[in-house]
Short mmCIF file of C-alpha atoms and ligand atoms in Angstrom, two decimals:
data_model
loop_
_atom_site.label_atom_id
_atom_site.label_comp_id
_atom_site.label_asym_id
_atom_site.label_seq_id
_atom_site.Cartn_x
_atom_site.Cartn_y
_atom_site.Cartn_z
CA MET E 1 51.96 -30.54 1.08
CA ARG E 2 51.24 -30.92 -2.63
CA PRO E 3 53.86 -30.24 -5.33
CA ASP E 4 54.36 -26.53 -5.94
CA LEU E 5 52.63 -25.85 -9.28
CA PHE E 6 52.66 -22.04 -8.87
CA GLU E 7 52.28 -19.90 -11.96
CA ALA E 8 52.54 -16.18 -11.28
CA PRO E 9 49.67 -14.03 -12.52
CA ASP E 10 50.63 -10.99 -14.63
CA TYR E 11 47.28 -9.69 -15.85
CA TYR E 12 48.49 -6.26 -16.96
CA ASN E 13 51.77 -7.46 -18.55
CA LEU E 14 53.78 -5.86 -15.79
CA ASP E 15 56.82 -7.88 -16.83
CA ASP E 16 57.17 -5.42 -19.73
CA LEU E 17 57.98 -2.70 -17.19
CA PHE E 18 60.73 -4.62 -15.40
CA SER E 19 64.37 -4.54 -16.54
CA GLN E 20 66.24 -7.69 -17.52
CA GLU E 21 68.02 -7.52 -14.16
CA HIS E 22 64.71 -7.34 -12.29
CA LEU E 23 63.42 -10.41 -14.12
CA LEU E 24 66.64 -12.37 -13.56
CA VAL E 25 66.68 -11.57 -9.85
CA ARG E 26 62.98 -12.38 -9.46
CA ASP E 27 63.16 -15.64 -11.39
CA ALA E 28 66.17 -16.84 -9.39
CA ALA E 29 64.25 -16.18 -6.17
CA ARG E 30 61.12 -17.82 -7.62
CA GLN E 31 62.98 -20.99 -8.56
CA TRP E 32 64.75 -21.13 -5.21
CA VAL E 33 61.44 -20.86 -3.34
CA LYS E 34 59.98 -23.67 -5.45
CA ARG E 35 62.99 -25.90 -4.88
CA ASP E 36 64.04 -25.17 -1.30
CA VAL E 37 61.09 -23.58 0.53
CA SER E 38 57.84 -25.07 -0.78
CA PRO E 39 58.73 -28.72 -0.10
CA ILE E 40 59.59 -28.16 3.57
CA ILE E 41 57.73 -25.09 4.79
CA GLU E 42 54.46 -26.69 5.84
CA GLU E 43 56.29 -29.18 8.06
CA TYR E 44 58.30 -26.39 9.74
CA ALA E 45 55.21 -24.24 10.21
CA GLN E 46 53.38 -27.18 11.76
CA LYS E 47 56.20 -27.81 14.22
CA ALA E 48 56.68 -24.06 14.81
CA GLU E 49 60.32 -23.97 13.85
CA PHE E 50 62.38 -21.72 11.58
CA PRO E 51 64.12 -23.82 8.90
CA LYS E 52 67.70 -22.70 9.52
CA GLN E 53 69.02 -24.76 6.61
CA ILE E 54 67.58 -22.19 4.16
CA ILE E 55 69.73 -19.33 5.49
CA SER E 56 72.55 -19.94 3.00
CA GLY E 57 70.01 -20.08 0.14
CA LEU E 58 68.51 -16.77 1.23
CA ALA E 59 72.00 -15.27 1.13
CA GLU E 60 72.64 -16.72 -2.33
CA ILE E 61 69.51 -15.18 -3.90
CA GLY E 62 70.54 -11.80 -2.47
CA ALA E 63 67.79 -11.64 0.15
CA PHE E 64 70.14 -10.29 2.83
CA GLY E 65 70.87 -6.66 1.97
CA PRO E 66 69.71 -6.63 -1.68
CA TYR E 67 70.30 -2.88 -1.95
CA ILE E 68 73.42 -2.71 0.25
CA PRO E 69 76.51 -1.95 -1.91
CA GLU E 70 78.60 -4.91 -3.03
CA GLU E 71 81.70 -3.62 -1.22
CA TYR E 72 79.92 -4.49 2.04
CA GLY E 73 78.72 -7.88 0.80
CA GLY E 74 75.26 -6.71 -0.35
CA ALA E 75 73.81 -7.41 -3.79
CA GLY E 76 73.95 -3.75 -4.93
CA LEU E 77 70.49 -3.98 -6.49
CA ASP E 78 67.77 -1.34 -6.81
CA GLN E 79 64.59 -1.07 -4.76
CA ILE E 80 62.37 -2.83 -7.30
CA SER E 81 64.67 -5.87 -7.24
CA TYR E 82 64.47 -5.79 -3.44
CA GLY E 83 60.68 -5.72 -3.69
CA LEU E 84 60.57 -8.57 -6.17
CA ILE E 85 62.79 -10.75 -3.95
CA MET E 86 60.45 -10.10 -1.01
CA GLN E 87 57.43 -10.89 -3.19
CA GLU E 88 58.86 -14.25 -4.19
CA ILE E 89 59.95 -15.22 -0.68
CA GLU E 90 56.56 -14.33 0.79
CA ARG E 91 54.93 -16.35 -1.99
CA GLY E 92 56.59 -19.22 -0.13
CA ASP E 93 55.95 -18.03 3.42
CA SER E 94 55.59 -14.70 5.26
CA GLY E 95 57.74 -16.01 8.12
CA VAL E 96 60.70 -16.63 5.83
CA ARG E 97 60.21 -13.19 4.29
CA SER E 98 60.14 -11.73 7.81
CA THR E 99 63.56 -13.19 8.52
CA ALA E 100 64.93 -11.68 5.32
CA SER E 101 63.22 -8.31 5.92
CA VAL E 102 64.59 -8.02 9.44
CA GLN E 103 68.11 -8.93 8.35
CA SER E 104 68.07 -6.48 5.40
CA SER E 105 66.00 -3.50 6.42
CA LEU E 106 66.11 -3.56 10.20
CA VAL E 107 69.67 -4.72 10.85
CA MET E 108 71.84 -4.11 7.76
CA TYR E 109 70.10 -0.87 6.78
CA PRO E 110 70.69 0.92 10.13
CA ILE E 111 74.28 -0.32 10.33
CA TYR E 112 74.91 0.87 6.76
CA THR E 113 73.04 4.17 7.14
CA TYR E 114 73.66 5.18 10.75
CA GLY E 115 76.84 3.23 11.52
CA THR E 116 80.57 3.95 11.36
CA GLU E 117 82.84 2.59 8.65
CA ALA E 118 84.30 0.15 11.19
CA GLN E 119 80.79 -1.11 12.06
CA ARG E 120 79.91 -1.52 8.38
CA LYS E 121 83.06 -3.53 7.74
CA LYS E 122 82.68 -5.66 10.84
CA TYR E 123 79.02 -6.64 10.50
CA LEU E 124 77.66 -6.17 6.98
CA PRO E 125 79.62 -8.85 5.03
CA LYS E 126 78.81 -11.51 7.62
CA LEU E 127 75.13 -10.51 7.71
CA ALA E 128 74.94 -10.52 3.89
CA ALA E 129 76.40 -14.03 3.80
CA GLY E 130 74.02 -15.27 6.49
CA GLU E 131 76.99 -16.18 8.71
CA TRP E 132 75.47 -13.87 11.33
CA MET E 133 71.77 -13.33 11.81
CA GLY E 134 70.34 -10.14 13.27
CA SER E 135 67.24 -8.96 15.09
CA PHE E 136 65.71 -5.51 15.67
CA GLY E 137 64.47 -4.49 19.07
CA LEU E 138 62.00 -1.62 19.12
CA THR E 139 58.71 -2.98 20.55
CA GLU E 140 58.41 -3.35 24.32
CA PRO E 141 55.81 -4.97 26.58
CA ASN E 142 54.25 -1.55 27.35
CA HIS E 143 55.02 0.24 24.08
CA GLY E 144 53.98 -1.15 20.68
CA SER E 145 52.33 1.41 18.42
CA ASN E 146 53.85 4.16 20.54
CA PRO E 147 57.57 3.31 20.63
CA SER E 148 58.53 6.84 21.73
CA GLY E 149 57.45 5.82 25.25
CA MET E 150 60.12 3.08 25.39
CA GLU E 151 61.60 2.29 28.80
CA THR E 152 64.79 0.47 27.73
CA LYS E 153 67.65 2.75 28.69
CA PHE E 154 71.43 2.99 28.79
CA LYS E 155 73.85 4.86 30.98
CA ASP E 156 77.30 6.17 30.13
CA MET E 157 79.75 4.42 32.47
CA GLY E 158 82.87 6.10 31.06
CA ASP E 159 84.47 3.22 29.15
CA HIS E 160 81.18 1.45 28.23
CA TYR E 161 77.38 1.79 28.26
CA LEU E 162 75.16 -0.10 30.73
CA LEU E 163 71.94 -1.30 29.06
CA ASN E 164 68.75 -2.29 30.90
CA GLY E 165 65.26 -3.14 29.67
CA ALA E 166 63.29 -5.63 27.60
CA LYS E 167 61.96 -5.93 24.07
CA LEU E 168 59.02 -8.14 23.09
CA TRP E 169 57.80 -9.66 19.82
CA ILE E 170 61.23 -9.71 18.23
CA SER E 171 61.60 -11.68 14.99
CA ASN E 172 64.79 -13.81 14.80
CA SER E 173 65.56 -13.11 18.48
CA PRO E 174 65.95 -16.76 19.61
CA PHE E 175 68.83 -17.41 17.21
CA CYS E 176 70.20 -13.94 16.44
CA ASP E 177 73.94 -13.31 16.71
CA ILE E 178 73.43 -9.57 17.03
CA ALA E 179 70.53 -7.25 17.83
CA VAL E 180 70.08 -3.62 16.80
CA VAL E 181 68.43 -2.25 19.94
CA TRP E 182 66.71 1.10 20.39
CA ALA E 183 67.13 2.61 23.85
CA LYS E 184 67.08 5.99 25.59
CA ASN E 185 70.16 7.68 27.04
CA GLU E 186 70.10 9.58 30.32
CA GLU E 187 68.65 12.64 28.55
CA GLY E 188 65.80 10.56 27.11
CA ARG E 189 67.16 10.62 23.52
CA ILE E 190 66.69 7.41 21.45
CA HIS E 191 69.86 5.77 20.10
CA GLY E 192 70.62 2.50 18.32
CA LEU E 193 73.09 0.05 19.89
CA ILE E 194 74.49 -3.19 18.51
CA VAL E 195 74.24 -5.88 21.17
CA GLU E 196 76.06 -9.17 20.54
CA ARG E 197 75.09 -12.64 21.72
CA GLY E 198 77.40 -13.66 24.51
CA MET E 199 77.41 -10.25 26.22
CA GLU E 200 76.76 -10.92 29.89
CA GLY E 201 73.16 -10.21 30.97
CA PHE E 202 71.74 -10.49 27.41
CA THR E 203 69.13 -13.25 26.92
CA THR E 204 66.64 -14.06 24.13
CA PRO E 205 63.80 -16.33 25.33
CA GLU E 206 61.49 -17.63 22.60
CA THR E 207 57.77 -16.75 22.44
CA HIS E 208 55.70 -19.91 21.99
CA ASN E 209 52.06 -20.71 21.15
CA LYS E 210 51.79 -18.53 18.05
CA TRP E 211 49.08 -19.41 15.50
CA SER E 212 50.75 -17.12 12.97
CA LEU E 213 54.25 -16.88 11.46
CA ARG E 214 54.95 -20.30 12.92
CA ALA E 215 57.96 -20.86 10.64
CA SER E 216 59.55 -17.65 11.97
CA ALA E 217 61.20 -17.57 15.39
CA THR E 218 59.90 -14.77 17.62
CA GLY E 219 61.08 -13.91 21.12
CA GLU E 220 62.22 -11.35 23.64
CA LEU E 221 65.46 -9.43 24.09
CA ILE E 222 66.26 -8.96 27.77
CA PHE E 223 69.03 -6.69 28.99
CA ASP E 224 70.09 -7.03 32.60
CA ASN E 225 73.00 -4.66 33.18
CA VAL E 226 74.54 -5.49 29.78
CA LYS E 227 77.92 -3.82 29.25
CA VAL E 228 77.88 -2.56 25.66
CA PRO E 229 81.21 -1.30 24.23
CA LYS E 230 81.09 2.35 23.21
CA GLU E 231 82.03 1.50 19.64
CA ASN E 232 78.70 -0.38 19.32
CA LEU E 233 76.61 2.81 19.37
CA LEU E 234 75.22 3.82 15.94
CA PRO E 235 76.36 7.45 15.86
CA ASN E 236 74.90 8.94 12.70
CA LYS E 237 71.22 9.30 13.57
CA THR E 238 69.35 9.64 16.86
CA GLY E 239 65.73 10.15 17.90
CA LEU E 240 62.64 8.19 16.86
CA GLY E 241 63.32 9.05 13.20
CA ALA E 242 66.21 6.56 13.24
CA PRO E 243 64.16 3.39 13.86
CA LEU E 244 61.29 4.82 11.78
CA GLY E 245 63.69 5.15 8.83
CA CYS E 246 64.40 1.41 9.10
CA LEU E 247 60.68 0.70 9.23
CA ASP E 248 60.12 2.64 5.99
CA SER E 249 62.49 0.27 4.26
CA ALA E 250 60.95 -2.85 5.80
CA ARG E 251 57.38 -1.72 5.12
CA PHE E 252 58.29 -1.15 1.49
CA GLY E 253 59.40 -4.80 1.34
CA ILE E 254 56.15 -5.93 2.99
CA ALA E 255 54.08 -4.03 0.40
CA TRP E 256 55.71 -6.25 -2.22
CA GLY E 257 55.82 -9.39 -0.09
CA ALA E 258 52.08 -9.39 0.54
CA ILE E 259 51.53 -9.55 -3.23
CA GLY E 260 53.44 -12.84 -3.24
CA ALA E 261 51.18 -14.38 -0.59
CA ALA E 262 48.10 -13.15 -2.47
CA MET E 263 49.39 -14.53 -5.78
CA ASP E 264 49.93 -17.93 -4.22
CA CYS E 265 46.40 -18.02 -2.76
CA TYR E 266 44.85 -16.86 -6.04
CA ASP E 267 46.82 -19.32 -8.15
CA THR E 268 45.93 -22.21 -5.83
CA ALA E 269 42.23 -21.28 -5.80
CA LEU E 270 42.09 -20.86 -9.60
CA ARG E 271 43.68 -24.27 -10.22
CA TYR E 272 41.45 -25.95 -7.65
CA ALA E 273 38.29 -24.31 -8.98
CA LYS E 274 39.03 -25.55 -12.50
CA GLU E 275 39.56 -29.11 -11.30
CA ARG E 276 36.89 -29.48 -8.63
CA ILE E 277 33.65 -30.85 -10.05
CA GLN E 278 30.37 -30.27 -8.22
CA PHE E 279 26.86 -30.56 -9.69
CA GLY E 280 28.45 -32.01 -12.82
CA LYS E 281 30.73 -29.08 -13.71
CA PRO E 282 33.89 -27.38 -12.46
CA ILE E 283 33.14 -24.92 -9.65
CA ALA E 284 35.17 -22.39 -11.73
CA ALA E 285 32.21 -22.35 -14.15
CA THR E 286 29.87 -20.98 -11.47
CA GLN E 287 29.24 -17.27 -11.21
CA LEU E 288 29.88 -17.10 -7.48
CA GLN E 289 33.38 -18.62 -7.71
CA GLN E 290 34.18 -16.49 -10.77
CA LYS E 291 33.24 -13.38 -8.79
CA LYS E 292 35.75 -14.37 -6.12
CA LEU E 293 38.52 -15.16 -8.63
CA ALA E 294 37.87 -12.08 -10.79
CA GLU E 295 37.98 -9.79 -7.77
CA MET E 296 41.18 -11.43 -6.58
CA ILE E 297 43.07 -10.85 -9.81
CA THR E 298 41.77 -7.28 -9.98
CA GLU E 299 43.03 -6.51 -6.48
CA ILE E 300 46.38 -8.23 -7.11
CA THR E 301 46.84 -6.19 -10.29
CA LYS E 302 46.08 -2.92 -8.49
CA ALA E 303 48.52 -3.85 -5.71
CA GLN E 304 51.22 -4.70 -8.25
CA LEU E 305 50.86 -1.29 -9.88
CA LEU E 306 50.96 0.47 -6.51
CA ALA E 307 54.14 -1.39 -5.54
CA PHE E 308 55.79 -0.81 -8.90
CA ARG E 309 55.22 2.96 -8.79
CA LEU E 310 56.37 3.05 -5.18
CA GLY E 311 59.52 1.21 -6.27
CA GLN E 312 60.20 3.86 -8.91
CA LEU E 313 59.73 6.62 -6.31
CA LYS E 314 61.98 4.80 -3.86
CA ASN E 315 64.69 4.37 -6.49
CA GLU E 316 64.55 8.15 -7.03
CA GLY E 317 64.70 8.78 -3.27
CA ARG E 318 61.23 10.36 -3.41
CA ALA E 319 58.99 7.79 -1.67
CA THR E 320 57.52 9.36 1.45
CA THR E 321 56.75 7.57 4.71
CA ALA E 322 53.04 8.16 4.08
CA GLN E 323 53.22 6.69 0.57
CA ILE E 324 54.94 3.60 1.96
CA SER E 325 52.30 3.33 4.70
CA MET E 326 49.53 3.43 2.12
CA ALA E 327 51.09 0.60 0.09
CA LYS E 328 51.80 -1.56 3.15
CA ARG E 329 48.29 -1.10 4.45
CA ASN E 330 46.53 -1.62 1.14
CA ASN E 331 48.55 -4.60 -0.02
CA VAL E 332 48.45 -6.53 3.23
CA GLU E 333 44.69 -6.05 3.54
CA MET E 334 44.34 -7.10 -0.09
CA ALA E 335 46.33 -10.27 0.62
CA ILE E 336 44.45 -11.20 3.78
CA LYS E 337 41.07 -10.76 2.06
CA ILE E 338 42.23 -12.88 -0.87
CA ALA E 339 43.51 -15.57 1.50
CA ARG E 340 40.11 -15.70 3.22
CA GLU E 341 38.19 -15.90 -0.08
CA ALA E 342 40.62 -18.41 -1.60
CA ARG E 343 40.25 -20.60 1.47
CA GLN E 344 36.53 -20.79 0.83
CA VAL E 345 37.02 -21.70 -2.83
CA LEU E 346 38.79 -24.85 -1.62
CA GLY E 347 35.95 -25.81 0.71
CA GLY E 348 37.06 -28.23 3.41
CA MET E 349 40.39 -28.86 1.69
CA GLY E 350 41.20 -25.21 2.29
CA ILE E 351 41.74 -25.73 5.99
CA THR E 352 44.37 -28.44 5.56
CA GLY E 353 48.13 -28.18 5.28
CA GLU E 354 47.88 -29.89 1.90
CA TYR E 355 47.49 -26.39 0.50
CA SER E 356 49.30 -23.19 1.46
CA ILE E 357 46.28 -20.92 1.82
CA MET E 358 45.45 -21.38 5.49
CA ARG E 359 49.12 -20.88 6.42
CA HIS E 360 49.24 -17.64 4.39
CA MET E 361 45.99 -16.50 6.01
CA MET E 362 47.31 -17.07 9.51
CA ASN E 363 50.68 -15.50 8.68
CA LEU E 364 49.05 -12.38 7.30
CA GLU E 365 47.38 -11.77 10.68
CA SER E 366 50.87 -10.90 11.95
CA VAL E 367 51.85 -9.02 8.82
CA ILE E 368 48.80 -6.75 9.15
CA THR E 369 49.85 -5.99 12.75
CA TYR E 370 53.64 -5.68 12.71
CA GLU E 371 55.66 -2.83 11.25
CA GLY E 372 52.79 -0.53 12.15
CA THR E 373 49.26 -1.86 12.55
CA HIS E 374 46.56 -1.46 9.93
CA ASP E 375 45.03 1.31 12.07
CA ILE E 376 48.29 3.16 12.54
CA HIS E 377 48.96 3.25 8.80
CA LEU E 378 45.52 4.72 8.25
CA LEU E 379 46.32 7.40 10.84
CA ILE E 380 49.60 8.12 9.03
CA THR E 381 47.68 8.71 5.78
CA GLY E 382 45.08 10.73 7.67
CA ALA E 383 47.75 12.92 9.25
CA ASP E 384 49.48 13.37 5.90
CA ILE E 385 46.40 14.54 3.98
CA THR E 386 44.88 16.70 6.73
CA GLY E 387 47.98 17.93 8.52
CA MET E 388 46.26 16.93 11.77
CA PRO E 389 47.79 13.92 13.56
CA ALA E 390 45.04 11.92 15.31
CA PHE E 391 47.29 9.51 17.24
CA LYS E 392 46.63 11.09 20.63
C1 FAD J 1 55.01 -12.08 14.82
C2 FAD J 1 55.47 -10.69 15.17
C3 FAD J 1 56.78 -10.31 14.91
C4 FAD J 1 57.22 -9.03 15.27
N1 FAD J 1 58.53 -8.68 15.05
C5 FAD J 1 59.00 -7.51 15.58
C6 FAD J 1 60.40 -7.19 15.51
O1 FAD J 1 61.20 -7.93 14.91
N2 FAD J 1 60.84 -6.05 16.14
C7 FAD J 1 59.99 -5.21 16.79
O2 FAD J 1 60.47 -4.23 17.35
N3 FAD J 1 58.66 -5.48 16.86
C8 FAD J 1 58.15 -6.60 16.27
N4 FAD J 1 56.80 -6.89 16.35
C9 FAD J 1 55.93 -6.01 17.12
C10 FAD J 1 54.91 -5.24 16.28
O3 FAD J 1 55.54 -4.25 15.53
C11 FAD J 1 53.84 -4.72 17.25
O4 FAD J 1 53.07 -5.84 17.64
C12 FAD J 1 52.97 -3.65 16.61
O5 FAD J 1 53.70 -2.47 16.41
C13 FAD J 1 51.75 -3.33 17.47
O6 FAD J 1 52.09 -3.14 18.80
P1 FAD J 1 51.26 -3.89 19.96
O7 FAD J 1 51.22 -5.34 19.60
O8 FAD J 1 51.86 -3.51 21.25
O9 FAD J 1 49.80 -3.35 19.81
P2 FAD J 1 49.22 -1.98 20.45
O10 FAD J 1 50.09 -0.83 20.07
O11 FAD J 1 48.91 -2.20 21.88
O12 FAD J 1 47.86 -1.84 19.63
C14 FAD J 1 46.68 -2.58 19.97
C15 FAD J 1 45.55 -2.08 19.06
O13 FAD J 1 45.31 -0.70 19.34
C16 FAD J 1 45.37 0.04 18.12
N5 FAD J 1 45.89 1.38 18.40
C17 FAD J 1 47.07 1.72 18.99
N6 FAD J 1 47.22 3.05 19.04
C18 FAD J 1 46.10 3.58 18.48
C19 FAD J 1 45.65 4.91 18.22
N7 FAD J 1 46.39 5.99 18.53
N8 FAD J 1 44.45 5.09 17.62
C20 FAD J 1 43.71 4.02 17.26
N9 FAD J 1 44.07 2.74 17.48
C21 FAD J 1 45.25 2.52 18.06
C22 FAD J 1 46.27 -0.76 17.21
O14 FAD J 1 46.03 -0.48 15.85
C23 FAD J 1 45.88 -2.17 17.59
O15 FAD J 1 44.75 -2.57 16.86
C24 FAD J 1 56.33 -8.14 15.91
C25 FAD J 1 55.00 -8.53 16.13
C26 FAD J 1 54.56 -9.78 15.76
C27 FAD J 1 53.14 -10.18 16.04
#
């Protein structure tokens, strides 16, 4: 891969709206991605392996639990800082951002929000430091968009719970130390349980042959009569709203992250278009390529403003699930369209691993599907504005 020459676009002077802390946090993440992610990520994506050596760096830039209070090892930052960190990481690679999102919003968030004080103290500092890695098990082979139908279940055995079932498409599963698993009790009520690697009957086979998110490890979580200690149940929220609350937080991060991928594609295409000479002039001087580039920066700017306002609402505790859905859906679609257009600006070079665009494009095919598909987010907006859910 070529040297990382990335220069972030800021067409509407958005930097003026960020605090000094936001800019410091963002720039530290930006520099880290340039130094530690860009030089190696193409090779890891090609060999379909998660680069474990970057875990400590992710912890150092505050990517694990940015908004978790410092007393539990988190960075104690606000939601806009969290968004900016996700933007910068996904500028490098959506798979790396996925690892950070899962750790922060799908593992640390439920332990912090729904867990006991003992659970917070036991798990959060180690997760924040990257000493332990977590995964989040909601999706099942027969239940993706409709997780309420989940079949994974647990039984009260007196001194422990007995967990049975299987989860599919789980980010970080092959190397996770713990998994936050959503399962039904004997009454059919959904609860979260913390399952630890090493518990008998718990296995995490890897899913191979992915064309997308190749630098992120994905796999299954299989529970075959796993004895889970009673103290590993998350007691403070039950029902589908518990995992959906985690997804709100993760989707918020994706709305920002997708901007990073789009920025990288735009910046690469702009630089290439200025340098590539055809018919005696740079292709950037042709109207057709200018149309592509002008539309890209317009869409990025709109997405930045959407994410920024959502960040303000989230900081005030006012961001609704439907508002988060809208931003996730819009910004990921924006990024995937920009990746496709930017790929064409590079002509044949666009399909090679010399440039990041094709990798972003493939990655975004997962991002547009996970954490609620593009269709499901549209249905969430539809239900919100009409009051008539159209899921069934
Ligand atoms: C790389 C990757 C990593 C992932 N990581 C995790 C993870 O860490 N943890 C986790 O729990 N899950 C994870 N997922 C799972 C992801 O969240 C699901 O793939 C997603 O929710 C969609 O579920 P599904 O794949 O079963 O598709 P389905 O739900 O079967 O959907 C198939 C199609 O039908 C459409 N559809 C479904 N219902 C309706 C409806 N009512 N009306 C109209 N259209 C509908 C969908 O939009 C989609 O286009 C991951 C997925 C991928 C690809």
